[in-house]
Amino acid sequence: MVEPPTVPVFSSYRCPGNFEIPQDVLSKEATESCSKISTPLATKYRGYNFELSPEEKIQNPSLYEWNMKKFSSETSERYKFLVIIKYIPRNEMCILRGVAMRSGKEEDECELKLPNR
């Protein structure tokens, strides 16, 4: 079995309510989501916080969301935490676009947590 390419994740993310998603957890989830892009498990992004810029649209990418089920269930009963991935089919490349926290129809974008210096 071929391992999926690792999706680079350079930092942790902090979501409203002081939920923190560690870099290693996010890297694992982002890489798993990328490996599912070409399967029925892939879900196109349905939120409103992430959009493709006109420059990005030239590459004909798509945005996908991946529910971090284990992290969500261990952290909060109310929220789903989603990895948002930009997939570029021409290169078969996945890029982490960010993290969202969703409850029902509400969605908040999580912030990149800058590394301590």
PDB file of C-alpha atoms in Angstrom:
ATOM      1  CA  MET A   1       0.000   0.000   0.000  1.00  0.00           C
ATOM      2  CA  VAL A   2       1.346   3.418  -0.974  1.00  0.00           C
ATOM      3  CA  GLU A   3       1.466   5.993   1.795  1.00  0.00           C
ATOM      4  CA  PRO A   4      -0.286   9.279   0.964  1.00  0.00           C
ATOM      5  CA  PRO A   5       1.954  12.331   0.737  1.00  0.00           C
ATOM      6  CA  THR A   6       2.219  14.178   4.025  1.00  0.00           C
ATOM      7  CA  VAL A   7       0.358  17.488   4.049  1.00  0.00           C
ATOM      8  CA  PRO A   8       2.683  20.138   5.513  1.00  0.00           C
ATOM      9  CA  VAL A   9       1.379  21.686   8.735  1.00  0.00           C
ATOM     10  CA  PHE A  10       3.636  24.277  10.314  1.00  0.00           C
ATOM     11  CA  SER A  11       1.757  25.269  13.443  1.00  0.00           C
ATOM     12  CA  SER A  12      -1.073  24.512  15.837  1.00  0.00           C
ATOM     13  CA  TYR A  13      -4.452  26.241  15.532  1.00  0.00           C
ATOM     14  CA  ARG A  14      -6.587  27.896  18.202  1.00  0.00           C
ATOM     15  CA  CYS A  15     -10.366  27.954  17.857  1.00  0.00           C
ATOM     16  CA  PRO A  16     -12.916  30.156  19.652  1.00  0.00           C
ATOM     17  CA  GLY A  17     -13.593  28.885  23.154  1.00  0.00           C
ATOM     18  CA  ASN A  18      -9.849  28.304  23.614  1.00  0.00           C
ATOM     19  CA  PHE A  19      -9.820  24.934  21.840  1.00  0.00           C
ATOM     20  CA  GLU A  20      -6.311  24.189  20.613  1.00  0.00           C
ATOM     21  CA  ILE A  21      -5.521  21.689  17.876  1.00  0.00           C
ATOM     22  CA  PRO A  22      -1.891  20.529  18.143  1.00  0.00           C
ATOM     23  CA  GLN A  23       0.303  20.538  15.049  1.00  0.00           C
ATOM     24  CA  ASP A  24       0.897  16.764  15.134  1.00  0.00           C
ATOM     25  CA  VAL A  25      -2.837  15.968  15.347  1.00  0.00           C
ATOM     26  CA  LEU A  26      -3.569  18.388  12.519  1.00  0.00           C
ATOM     27  CA  SER A  27      -0.797  16.959  10.338  1.00  0.00           C
ATOM     28  CA  LYS A  28      -2.167  13.424  10.766  1.00  0.00           C
ATOM     29  CA  GLU A  29      -5.752  14.519  10.044  1.00  0.00           C
ATOM     30  CA  ALA A  30      -4.773  16.644   7.022  1.00  0.00           C
ATOM     31  CA  THR A  31      -2.735  13.790   5.544  1.00  0.00           C
ATOM     32  CA  GLU A  32      -5.601  11.338   6.104  1.00  0.00           C
ATOM     33  CA  SER A  33      -8.066  13.740   4.485  1.00  0.00           C
ATOM     34  CA  CYS A  34      -5.820  14.077   1.431  1.00  0.00           C
ATOM     35  CA  SER A  35      -5.697  10.292   1.066  1.00  0.00           C
ATOM     36  CA  LYS A  36      -9.526  10.235   0.887  1.00  0.00           C
ATOM     37  CA  ILE A  37      -9.942  12.959  -1.787  1.00  0.00           C
ATOM     38  CA  SER A  38     -10.549  10.444  -4.600  1.00  0.00           C
ATOM     39  CA  THR A  39     -12.985   8.322  -2.590  1.00  0.00           C
ATOM     40  CA  PRO A  40     -16.676   8.608  -1.714  1.00  0.00           C
ATOM     41  CA  LEU A  41     -15.558   9.768   1.762  1.00  0.00           C
ATOM     42  CA  ALA A  42     -14.410  13.111   0.330  1.00  0.00           C
ATOM     43  CA  THR A  43     -16.736  16.007   1.124  1.00  0.00           C
ATOM     44  CA  LYS A  44     -16.648  19.321  -0.737  1.00  0.00           C
ATOM     45  CA  TYR A  45     -16.390  22.268   1.629  1.00  0.00           C
ATOM     46  CA  ARG A  46     -19.873  23.506   2.554  1.00  0.00           C
ATOM     47  CA  GLY A  47     -18.998  26.456   4.763  1.00  0.00           C
ATOM     48  CA  TYR A  48     -18.558  30.157   4.160  1.00  0.00           C
ATOM     49  CA  ASN A  49     -15.224  31.107   5.786  1.00  0.00           C
ATOM     50  CA  PHE A  50     -12.891  29.778   3.099  1.00  0.00           C
ATOM     51  CA  GLU A  51     -12.922  30.818  -0.559  1.00  0.00           C
ATOM     52  CA  LEU A  52     -10.593  30.467  -3.502  1.00  0.00           C
ATOM     53  CA  SER A  53      -9.021  33.643  -4.838  1.00  0.00           C
ATOM     54  CA  PRO A  54      -9.169  34.429  -8.588  1.00  0.00           C
ATOM     55  CA  GLU A  55      -5.452  33.542  -8.818  1.00  0.00           C
ATOM     56  CA  GLU A  56      -6.065  30.166  -7.182  1.00  0.00           C
ATOM     57  CA  LYS A  57      -9.008  29.381  -9.456  1.00  0.00           C
ATOM     58  CA  ILE A  58      -6.615  29.250 -12.436  1.00  0.00           C
ATOM     59  CA  GLN A  59      -5.295  25.935 -11.026  1.00  0.00           C
ATOM     60  CA  ASN A  60      -8.854  24.513 -10.986  1.00  0.00           C
ATOM     61  CA  PRO A  61      -8.638  23.415  -7.339  1.00  0.00           C
ATOM     62  CA  SER A  62     -11.410  22.325  -5.006  1.00  0.00           C
ATOM     63  CA  LEU A  63     -11.878  22.868  -1.290  1.00  0.00           C
ATOM     64  CA  TYR A  64     -12.679  19.840   0.837  1.00  0.00           C
ATOM     65  CA  GLU A  65     -13.594  19.475   4.493  1.00  0.00           C
ATOM     66  CA  TRP A  66     -12.595  16.601   6.745  1.00  0.00           C
ATOM     67  CA  ASN A  67     -14.258  16.003  10.103  1.00  0.00           C
ATOM     68  CA  MET A  68     -11.640  15.320  12.771  1.00  0.00           C
ATOM     69  CA  LYS A  69     -14.005  12.861  14.493  1.00  0.00           C
ATOM     70  CA  LYS A  70     -11.659  11.609  17.200  1.00  0.00           C
ATOM     71  CA  PHE A  71     -10.467  15.106  18.155  1.00  0.00           C
ATOM     72  CA  SER A  72     -14.046  16.435  18.048  1.00  0.00           C
ATOM     73  CA  SER A  73     -15.428  13.653  20.257  1.00  0.00           C
ATOM     74  CA  GLU A  74     -12.600  13.988  22.791  1.00  0.00           C
ATOM     75  CA  THR A  75     -12.830  17.783  22.920  1.00  0.00           C
ATOM     76  CA  SER A  76     -16.422  18.934  22.593  1.00  0.00           C
ATOM     77  CA  GLU A  77     -19.865  17.395  22.261  1.00  0.00           C
ATOM     78  CA  ARG A  78     -21.223  20.532  20.622  1.00  0.00           C
ATOM     79  CA  TYR A  79     -18.680  21.262  17.879  1.00  0.00           C
ATOM     80  CA  LYS A  80     -17.171  19.498  14.893  1.00  0.00           C
ATOM     81  CA  PHE A  81     -13.619  20.477  14.052  1.00  0.00           C
ATOM     82  CA  LEU A  82     -12.880  20.421  10.321  1.00  0.00           C
ATOM     83  CA  VAL A  83      -9.649  20.402   8.354  1.00  0.00           C
ATOM     84  CA  ILE A  84     -10.083  22.492   5.189  1.00  0.00           C
ATOM     85  CA  ILE A  85      -7.938  21.227   2.314  1.00  0.00           C
ATOM     86  CA  LYS A  86      -7.288  22.775  -1.083  1.00  0.00           C
ATOM     87  CA  TYR A  87      -6.788  20.019  -3.644  1.00  0.00           C
ATOM     88  CA  ILE A  88      -5.075  20.733  -6.970  1.00  0.00           C
ATOM     89  CA  PRO A  89      -5.918  17.814  -9.298  1.00  0.00           C
ATOM     90  CA  ARG A  90      -3.290  18.605 -11.926  1.00  0.00           C
ATOM     91  CA  ASN A  91      -0.499  18.067  -9.365  1.00  0.00           C
ATOM     92  CA  GLU A  92      -2.478  15.733  -7.089  1.00  0.00           C
ATOM     93  CA  MET A  93      -1.441  18.101  -4.325  1.00  0.00           C
ATOM     94  CA  CYS A  94      -3.177  18.908  -1.040  1.00  0.00           C
ATOM     95  CA  ILE A  95      -2.582  22.131   0.864  1.00  0.00           C
ATOM     96  CA  LEU A  96      -3.943  22.912   4.302  1.00  0.00           C
ATOM     97  CA  ARG A  97      -6.141  26.011   3.989  1.00  0.00           C
ATOM     98  CA  GLY A  98      -7.175  26.142   7.614  1.00  0.00           C
ATOM     99  CA  VAL A  99      -9.373  24.773  10.350  1.00  0.00           C
ATOM    100  CA  ALA A 100     -13.034  25.448  11.053  1.00  0.00           C
ATOM    101  CA  MET A 101     -15.210  24.782  14.072  1.00  0.00           C
ATOM    102  CA  ARG A 102     -18.842  24.052  13.215  1.00  0.00           C
ATOM    103  CA  SER A 103     -22.038  23.629  15.210  1.00  0.00           C
ATOM    104  CA  GLY A 104     -25.213  23.282  13.160  1.00  0.00           C
ATOM    105  CA  LYS A 105     -25.152  26.114  10.609  1.00  0.00           C
ATOM    106  CA  GLU A 106     -22.664  28.215  12.605  1.00  0.00           C
ATOM    107  CA  GLU A 107     -19.043  28.088  11.552  1.00  0.00           C
ATOM    108  CA  ASP A 108     -15.991  29.832  12.981  1.00  0.00           C
ATOM    109  CA  GLU A 109     -12.553  29.956  11.445  1.00  0.00           C
ATOM    110  CA  CYS A 110      -9.759  28.885  13.780  1.00  0.00           C
ATOM    111  CA  GLU A 111      -6.598  30.971  13.977  1.00  0.00           C
ATOM    112  CA  LEU A 112      -3.083  29.898  13.224  1.00  0.00           C
ATOM    113  CA  LYS A 113      -1.146  29.792  16.480  1.00  0.00           C
ATOM    114  CA  LEU A 114       2.265  31.269  15.874  1.00  0.00           C
ATOM    115  CA  PRO A 115       5.162  29.245  17.300  1.00  0.00           C
ATOM    116  CA  ASN A 116       6.814  30.571  20.454  1.00  0.00           C
ATOM    117  CA  ARG A 117      10.121  32.235  19.814  1.00  0.00           C
TER     118      ARG A 117
END
